[in-house]
Tab-separated table of C-alpha atoms in Angstrom:
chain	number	residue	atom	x	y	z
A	22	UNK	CA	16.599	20.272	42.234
A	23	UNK	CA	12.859	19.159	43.284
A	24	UNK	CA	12.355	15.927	44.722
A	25	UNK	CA	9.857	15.142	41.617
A	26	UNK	CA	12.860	15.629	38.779
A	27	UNK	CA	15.270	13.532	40.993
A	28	UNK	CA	12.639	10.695	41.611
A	29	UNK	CA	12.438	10.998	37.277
A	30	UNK	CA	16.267	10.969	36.572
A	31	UNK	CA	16.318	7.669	39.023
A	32	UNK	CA	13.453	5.922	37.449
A	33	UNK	CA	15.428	6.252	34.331
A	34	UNK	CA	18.266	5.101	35.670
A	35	UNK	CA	16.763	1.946	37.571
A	36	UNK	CA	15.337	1.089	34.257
A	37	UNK	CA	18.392	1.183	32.017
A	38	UNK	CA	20.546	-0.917	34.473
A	39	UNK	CA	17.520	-3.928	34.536
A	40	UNK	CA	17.274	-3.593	30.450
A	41	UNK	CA	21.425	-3.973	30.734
A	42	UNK	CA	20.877	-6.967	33.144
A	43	UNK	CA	18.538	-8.742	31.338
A	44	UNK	CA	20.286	-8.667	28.177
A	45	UNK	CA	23.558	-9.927	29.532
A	46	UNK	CA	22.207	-12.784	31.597
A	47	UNK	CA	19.771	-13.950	29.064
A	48	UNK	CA	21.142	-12.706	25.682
A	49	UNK	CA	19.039	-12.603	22.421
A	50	UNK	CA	19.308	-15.795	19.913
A	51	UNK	CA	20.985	-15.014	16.849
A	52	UNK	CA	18.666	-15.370	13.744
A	53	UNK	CA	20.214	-17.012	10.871
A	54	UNK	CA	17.869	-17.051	7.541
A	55	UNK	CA	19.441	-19.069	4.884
A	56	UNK	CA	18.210	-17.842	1.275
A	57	UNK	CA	17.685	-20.379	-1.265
A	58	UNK	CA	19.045	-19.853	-4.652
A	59	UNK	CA	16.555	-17.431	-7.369
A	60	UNK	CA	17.156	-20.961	-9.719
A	61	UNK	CA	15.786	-23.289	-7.131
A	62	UNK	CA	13.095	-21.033	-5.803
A	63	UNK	CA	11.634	-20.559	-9.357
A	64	UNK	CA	11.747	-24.799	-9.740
A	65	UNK	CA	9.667	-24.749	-6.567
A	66	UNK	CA	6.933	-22.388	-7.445
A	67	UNK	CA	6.757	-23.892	-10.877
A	68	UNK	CA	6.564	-27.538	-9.325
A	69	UNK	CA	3.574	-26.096	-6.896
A	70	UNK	CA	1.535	-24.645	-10.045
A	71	UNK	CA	1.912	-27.729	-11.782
A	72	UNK	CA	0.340	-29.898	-8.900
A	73	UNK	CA	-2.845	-27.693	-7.933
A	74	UNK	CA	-5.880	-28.571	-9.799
A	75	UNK	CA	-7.819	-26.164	-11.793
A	76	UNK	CA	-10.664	-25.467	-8.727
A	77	UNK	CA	-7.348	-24.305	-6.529
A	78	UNK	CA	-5.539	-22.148	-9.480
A	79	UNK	CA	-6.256	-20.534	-12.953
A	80	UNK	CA	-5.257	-23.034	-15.346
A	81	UNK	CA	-5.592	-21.452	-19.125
A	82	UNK	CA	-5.974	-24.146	-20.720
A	83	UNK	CA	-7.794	-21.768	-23.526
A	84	UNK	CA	-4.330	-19.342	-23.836
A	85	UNK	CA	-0.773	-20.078	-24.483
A	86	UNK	CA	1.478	-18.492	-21.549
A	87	UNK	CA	4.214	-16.650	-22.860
A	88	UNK	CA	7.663	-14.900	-20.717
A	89	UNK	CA	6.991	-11.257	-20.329
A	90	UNK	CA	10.113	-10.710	-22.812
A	91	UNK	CA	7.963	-12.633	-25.721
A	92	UNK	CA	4.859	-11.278	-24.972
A	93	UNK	CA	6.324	-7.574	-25.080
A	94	UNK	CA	7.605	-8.581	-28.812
A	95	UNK	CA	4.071	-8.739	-30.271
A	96	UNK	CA	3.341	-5.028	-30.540
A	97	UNK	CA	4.694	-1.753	-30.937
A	98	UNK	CA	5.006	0.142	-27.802
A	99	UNK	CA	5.462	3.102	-26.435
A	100	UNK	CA	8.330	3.775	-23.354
A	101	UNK	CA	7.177	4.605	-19.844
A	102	UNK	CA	10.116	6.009	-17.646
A	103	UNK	CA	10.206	8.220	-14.211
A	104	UNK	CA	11.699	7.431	-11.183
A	105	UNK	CA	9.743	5.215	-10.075
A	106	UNK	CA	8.317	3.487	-12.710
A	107	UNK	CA	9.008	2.081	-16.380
A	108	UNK	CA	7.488	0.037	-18.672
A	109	UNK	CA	5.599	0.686	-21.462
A	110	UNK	CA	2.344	1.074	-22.846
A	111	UNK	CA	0.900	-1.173	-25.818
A	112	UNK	CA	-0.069	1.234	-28.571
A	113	UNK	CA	-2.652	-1.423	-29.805
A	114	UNK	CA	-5.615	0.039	-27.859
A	115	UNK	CA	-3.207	2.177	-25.665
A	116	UNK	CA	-3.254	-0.289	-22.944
A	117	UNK	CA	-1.484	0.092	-20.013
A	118	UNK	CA	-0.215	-3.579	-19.414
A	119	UNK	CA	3.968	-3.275	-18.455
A	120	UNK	CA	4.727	-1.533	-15.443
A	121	UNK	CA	7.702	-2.032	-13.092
A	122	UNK	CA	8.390	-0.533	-9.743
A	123	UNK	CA	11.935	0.987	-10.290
A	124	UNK	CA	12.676	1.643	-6.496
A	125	UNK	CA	11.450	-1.773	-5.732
A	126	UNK	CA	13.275	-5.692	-6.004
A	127	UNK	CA	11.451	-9.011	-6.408
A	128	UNK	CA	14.540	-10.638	-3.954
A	129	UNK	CA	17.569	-9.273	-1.970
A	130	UNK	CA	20.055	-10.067	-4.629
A	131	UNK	CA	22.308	-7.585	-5.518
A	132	UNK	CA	20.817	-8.014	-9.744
A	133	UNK	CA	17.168	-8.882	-9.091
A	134	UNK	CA	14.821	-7.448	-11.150
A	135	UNK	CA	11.940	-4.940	-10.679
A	136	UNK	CA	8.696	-5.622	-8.799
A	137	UNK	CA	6.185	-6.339	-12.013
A	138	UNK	CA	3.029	-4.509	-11.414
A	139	UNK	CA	1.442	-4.883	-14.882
A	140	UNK	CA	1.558	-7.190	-17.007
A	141	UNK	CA	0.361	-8.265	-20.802
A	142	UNK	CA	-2.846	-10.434	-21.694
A	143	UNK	CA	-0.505	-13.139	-22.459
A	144	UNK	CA	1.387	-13.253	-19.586
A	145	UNK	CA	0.770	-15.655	-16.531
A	146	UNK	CA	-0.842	-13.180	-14.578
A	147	UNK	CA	-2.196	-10.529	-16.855
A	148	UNK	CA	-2.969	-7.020	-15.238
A	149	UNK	CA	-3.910	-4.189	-17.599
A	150	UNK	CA	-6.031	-0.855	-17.905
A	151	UNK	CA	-7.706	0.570	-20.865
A	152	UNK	CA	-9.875	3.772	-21.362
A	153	UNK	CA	-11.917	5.137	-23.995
A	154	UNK	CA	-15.475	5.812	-25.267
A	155	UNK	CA	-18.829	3.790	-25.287
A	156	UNK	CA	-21.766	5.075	-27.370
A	157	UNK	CA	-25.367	3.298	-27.798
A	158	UNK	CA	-25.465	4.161	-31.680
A	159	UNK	CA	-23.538	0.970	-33.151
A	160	UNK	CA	-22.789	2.632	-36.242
A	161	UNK	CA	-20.435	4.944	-34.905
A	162	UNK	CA	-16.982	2.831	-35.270
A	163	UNK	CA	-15.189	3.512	-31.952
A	164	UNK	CA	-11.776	2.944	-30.499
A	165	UNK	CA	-10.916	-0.162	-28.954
A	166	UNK	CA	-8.564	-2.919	-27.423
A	167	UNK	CA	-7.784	-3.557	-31.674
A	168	UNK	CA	-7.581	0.069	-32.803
A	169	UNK	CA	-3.937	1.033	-34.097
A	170	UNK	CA	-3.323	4.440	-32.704
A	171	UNK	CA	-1.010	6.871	-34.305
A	172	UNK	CA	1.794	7.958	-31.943
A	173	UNK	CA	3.094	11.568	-31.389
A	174	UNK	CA	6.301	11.190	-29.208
A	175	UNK	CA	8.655	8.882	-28.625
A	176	UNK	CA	8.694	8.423	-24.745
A	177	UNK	CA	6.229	8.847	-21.983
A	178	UNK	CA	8.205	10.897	-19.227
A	179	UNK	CA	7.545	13.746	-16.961
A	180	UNK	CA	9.073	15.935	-18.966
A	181	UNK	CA	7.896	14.444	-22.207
A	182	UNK	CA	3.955	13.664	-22.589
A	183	UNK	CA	2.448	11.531	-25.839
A	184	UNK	CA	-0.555	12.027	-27.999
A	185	UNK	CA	-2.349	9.065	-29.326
A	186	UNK	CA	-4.455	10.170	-33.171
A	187	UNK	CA	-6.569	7.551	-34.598
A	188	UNK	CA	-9.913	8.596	-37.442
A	189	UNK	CA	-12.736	6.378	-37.538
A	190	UNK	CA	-13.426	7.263	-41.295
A	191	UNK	CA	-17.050	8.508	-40.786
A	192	UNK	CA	-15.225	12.181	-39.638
A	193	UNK	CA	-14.568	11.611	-36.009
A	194	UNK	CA	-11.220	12.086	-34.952
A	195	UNK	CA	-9.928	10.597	-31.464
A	196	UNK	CA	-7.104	12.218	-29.753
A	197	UNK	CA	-5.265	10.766	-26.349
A	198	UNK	CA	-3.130	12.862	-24.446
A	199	UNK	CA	-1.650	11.254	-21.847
A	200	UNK	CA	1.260	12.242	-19.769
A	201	UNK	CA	2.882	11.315	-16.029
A	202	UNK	CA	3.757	12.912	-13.249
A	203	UNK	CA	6.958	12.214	-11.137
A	204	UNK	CA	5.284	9.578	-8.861
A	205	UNK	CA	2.804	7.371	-9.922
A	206	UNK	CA	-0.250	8.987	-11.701
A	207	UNK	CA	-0.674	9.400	-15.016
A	208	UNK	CA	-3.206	11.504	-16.463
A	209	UNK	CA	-5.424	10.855	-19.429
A	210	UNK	CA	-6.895	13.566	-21.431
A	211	UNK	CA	-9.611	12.226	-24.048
A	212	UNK	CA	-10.440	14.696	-26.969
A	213	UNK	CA	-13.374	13.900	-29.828
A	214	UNK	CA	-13.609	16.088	-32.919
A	215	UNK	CA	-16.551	15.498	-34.390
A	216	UNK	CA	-17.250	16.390	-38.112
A	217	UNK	CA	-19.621	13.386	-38.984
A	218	UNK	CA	-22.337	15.673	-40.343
A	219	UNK	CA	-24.460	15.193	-37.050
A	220	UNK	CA	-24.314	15.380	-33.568
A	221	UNK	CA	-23.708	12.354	-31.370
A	222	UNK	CA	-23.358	11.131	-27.553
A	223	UNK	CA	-20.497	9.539	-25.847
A	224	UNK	CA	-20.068	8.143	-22.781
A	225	UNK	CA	-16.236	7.835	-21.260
A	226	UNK	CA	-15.058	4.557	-19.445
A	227	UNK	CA	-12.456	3.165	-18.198
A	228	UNK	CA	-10.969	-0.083	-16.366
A	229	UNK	CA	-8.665	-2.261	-14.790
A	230	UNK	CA	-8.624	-5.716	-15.675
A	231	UNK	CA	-6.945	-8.963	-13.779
A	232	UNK	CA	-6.442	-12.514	-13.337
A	233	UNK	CA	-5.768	-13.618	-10.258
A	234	UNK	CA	-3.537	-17.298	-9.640
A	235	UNK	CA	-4.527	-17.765	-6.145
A	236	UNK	CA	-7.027	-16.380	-3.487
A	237	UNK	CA	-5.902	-14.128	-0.581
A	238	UNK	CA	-6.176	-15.369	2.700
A	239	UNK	CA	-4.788	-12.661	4.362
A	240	UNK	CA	-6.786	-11.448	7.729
A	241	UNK	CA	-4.520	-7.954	7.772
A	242	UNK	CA	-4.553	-6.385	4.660
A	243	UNK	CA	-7.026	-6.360	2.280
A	244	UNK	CA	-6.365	-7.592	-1.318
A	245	UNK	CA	-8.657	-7.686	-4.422
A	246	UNK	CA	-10.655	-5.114	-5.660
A	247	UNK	CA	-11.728	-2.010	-4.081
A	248	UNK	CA	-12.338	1.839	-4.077
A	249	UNK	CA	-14.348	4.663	-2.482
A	250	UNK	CA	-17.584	5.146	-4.499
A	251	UNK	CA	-20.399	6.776	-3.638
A	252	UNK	CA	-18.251	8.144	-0.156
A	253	UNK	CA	-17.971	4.678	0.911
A	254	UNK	CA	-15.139	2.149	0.951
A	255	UNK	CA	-16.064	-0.781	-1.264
A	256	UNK	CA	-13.601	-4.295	-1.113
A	257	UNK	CA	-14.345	-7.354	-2.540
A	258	UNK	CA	-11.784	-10.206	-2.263
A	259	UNK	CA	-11.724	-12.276	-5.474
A	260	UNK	CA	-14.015	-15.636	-3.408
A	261	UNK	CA	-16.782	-12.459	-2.562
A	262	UNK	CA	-18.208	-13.034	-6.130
A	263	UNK	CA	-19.122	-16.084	-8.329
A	264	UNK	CA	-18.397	-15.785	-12.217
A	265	UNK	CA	-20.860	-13.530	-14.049
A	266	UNK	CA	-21.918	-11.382	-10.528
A	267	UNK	CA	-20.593	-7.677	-10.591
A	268	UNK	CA	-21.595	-4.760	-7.508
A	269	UNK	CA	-22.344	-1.697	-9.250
A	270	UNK	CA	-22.896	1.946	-7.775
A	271	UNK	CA	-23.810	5.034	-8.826
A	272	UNK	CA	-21.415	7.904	-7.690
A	273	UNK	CA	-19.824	11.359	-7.976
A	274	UNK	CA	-16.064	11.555	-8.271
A	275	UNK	CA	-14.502	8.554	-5.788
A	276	UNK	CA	-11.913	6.139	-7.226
A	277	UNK	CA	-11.807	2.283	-7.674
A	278	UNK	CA	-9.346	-0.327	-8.962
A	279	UNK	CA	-7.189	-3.302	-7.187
A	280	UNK	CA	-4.898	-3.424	-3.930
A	281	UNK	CA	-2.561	-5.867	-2.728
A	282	UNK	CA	-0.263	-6.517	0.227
A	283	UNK	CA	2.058	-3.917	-1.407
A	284	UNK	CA	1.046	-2.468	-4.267
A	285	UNK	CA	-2.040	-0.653	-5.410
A	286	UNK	CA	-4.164	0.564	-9.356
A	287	UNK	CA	-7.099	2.575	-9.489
A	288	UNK	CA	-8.577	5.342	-11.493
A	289	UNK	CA	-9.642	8.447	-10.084
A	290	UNK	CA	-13.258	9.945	-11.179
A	291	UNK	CA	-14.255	13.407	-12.145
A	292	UNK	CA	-16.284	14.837	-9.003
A	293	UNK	CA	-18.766	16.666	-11.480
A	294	UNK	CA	-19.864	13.695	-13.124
A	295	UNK	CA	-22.202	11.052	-11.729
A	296	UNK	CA	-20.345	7.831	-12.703
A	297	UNK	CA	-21.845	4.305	-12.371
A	298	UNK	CA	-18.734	1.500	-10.913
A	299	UNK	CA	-18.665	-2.071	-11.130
A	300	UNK	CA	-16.463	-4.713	-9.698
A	301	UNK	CA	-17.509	-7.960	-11.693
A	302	UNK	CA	-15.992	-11.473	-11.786
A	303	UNK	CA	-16.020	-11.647	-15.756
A	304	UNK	CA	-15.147	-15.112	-16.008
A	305	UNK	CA	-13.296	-17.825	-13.758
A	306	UNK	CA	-10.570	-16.205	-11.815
A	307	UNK	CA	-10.560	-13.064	-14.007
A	308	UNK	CA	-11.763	-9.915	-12.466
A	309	UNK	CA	-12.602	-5.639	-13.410
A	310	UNK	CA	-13.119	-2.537	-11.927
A	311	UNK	CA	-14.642	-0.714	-14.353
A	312	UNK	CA	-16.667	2.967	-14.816
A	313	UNK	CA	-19.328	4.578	-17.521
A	314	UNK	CA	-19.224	7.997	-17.023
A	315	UNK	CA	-22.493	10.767	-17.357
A	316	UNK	CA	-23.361	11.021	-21.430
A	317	UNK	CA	-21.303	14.016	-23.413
A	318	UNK	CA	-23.119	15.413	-26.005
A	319	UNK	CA	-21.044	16.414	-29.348
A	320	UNK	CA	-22.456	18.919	-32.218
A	321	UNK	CA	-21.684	18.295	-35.514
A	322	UNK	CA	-18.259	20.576	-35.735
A	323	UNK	CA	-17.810	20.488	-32.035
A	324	UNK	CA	-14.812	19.335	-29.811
A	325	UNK	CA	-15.489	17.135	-26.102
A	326	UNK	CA	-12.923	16.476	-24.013
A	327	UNK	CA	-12.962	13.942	-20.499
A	328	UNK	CA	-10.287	13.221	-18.820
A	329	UNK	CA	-9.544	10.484	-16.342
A	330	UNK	CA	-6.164	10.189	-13.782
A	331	UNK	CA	-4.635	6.293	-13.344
A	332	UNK	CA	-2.309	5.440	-10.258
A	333	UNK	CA	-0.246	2.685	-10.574
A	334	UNK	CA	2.174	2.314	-7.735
């Protein structure tokens, strides 16, 4: 055997028997980590919102909170199940505003309950996305956070997409396919079928909207809003803006929407189309990532379609 190899093979050696002899003369400190009660840690974080003032955290004093479980009574909704999500989606507006991490726990009990990733406008910490159409002719009635849509399907699934109908009256009829994929993304399909007697302009958009409790302070990870636009990575923590200021950017394809410590939205933007992004603070301590997409142009008797992908995960 070379001289080299055996000098190896007793360096390894050496350096086992010092690791052994370190260990047994000056052994490691057990760690013991005592876990409060679910019931008592609830009382505390309840206790701490009810002592901040309304400069430290969101206080709606214009909204009535409501428990997730009330809140999701309101309105007829449509099932959301893979595995790794489920939820639902609100088919008022086809928001997507209940979302659960399946493969995820909110403690280390053996029954917690999911990680929450969205959540409805009533909720404590509402967290939604919507999508649809914009136009600059006001007398074309369009879909929106109100509109009623009619449902074809019973459950969202990877196996099992839905179709959202809904008629504005004047002969334009809105169709939303929308299915998901066995991870995370879902992907949105937006059809018009325009037989108004004359030919009008659209312009797709989409967004992710959020309220944020508390201010991150965290020097590791970034958390707020953020995305690639434009081939540059945009983040803006919620302090980075004062109510009423939005960033916007002009871009083709990219993506934009929120990350946390964890957990992570954003829609994903056609590379074709020049988009314009914004990340605005649209009121005190609530916050969007939002996109206007390029114009499409419908004849009278035509059919557009856009579509749009959403990760939520």
């Amino acid at each position: 055997m070379k001289e080299e190899v055996k000098g190896l093979y007793w360096a390894i050696f050496l350096s086992a028997v010092a690791i052994l002899a370190v260990n047994w003369i000056w052994p490691a400190q057990e760690v013991v980590i005592e876990e409060k009660p679910v019931a008592e840690i609830k009382a505390e974080v309840k206790e701490a919102y009810e002592a901040k003032s309304d400069d430290e955290l969101y206080s709606p004093s214009d909204r009535k909170i409501e428990d997730l479980e009330i809140a999701l009574k309101h309105d007829k909704r449509i099932s959301v199940k893979n595995d790794k999500l489920n939820g639902s989606i609100r088919v008022k507006g086809a928001r997507f505003d209940n979302l659960n991490l399946s493969n995820y726990k909110k403690t280390l009990e053996e029954n917690s309950s999911d990680v929450e990733l969205l959540a409805p406008s009533e909720t404590f910490s509402p967290y939604y996305a919507e999508f649809g159409w914009l136009s600059t002719d006001s007398t074309i009635k369009l879909p929106n956070s109100n509109t009623m849509w009619k449902v074809v399907g019973k459950e969202l699934t990877p196996e099992t997409p839905i179709t959202l109908e809904w008629n504005n009256g004047m002969g334009i009829k809105f169709v939303r396919r929308i299915s998901i994929d066995k991870n995370y993304m879902f992907n949105i399909e937006q059809v018009v079928e325009n037989n108004s007697e004359k030919n009008i302009k659209l312009y797709p958009y989409g967004m992710v909207n959020r309220i944020y409790t508390s201010n991150s302070n965290s020097a590791v990870v970034h958390e707020g809003m953020v995305g690639v636009v434009d081939g540059k990575l945009r983040e803006f923590k919620p302090n980075d803006l004062d109510e009423g200021e939005k960033k916007e950017f002009s871009t083709h394809g990219g993506w934009a929407g929120f990350g946390e410590r964890y957990w992570f939205s954003a829609f994903a933007l056609n590379n074709a189309d020049e988009s314009t992004v914004r990340f605005s603070k649209t009121a005190k301590d609530t916050y969007q990532t939002d996109f206007v997409g390029s114009a499409v142009e419908i004849a009278n008797g035509a059919v557009a379609t856009s579509k749009i992908q959403f990760f939520a995960g």
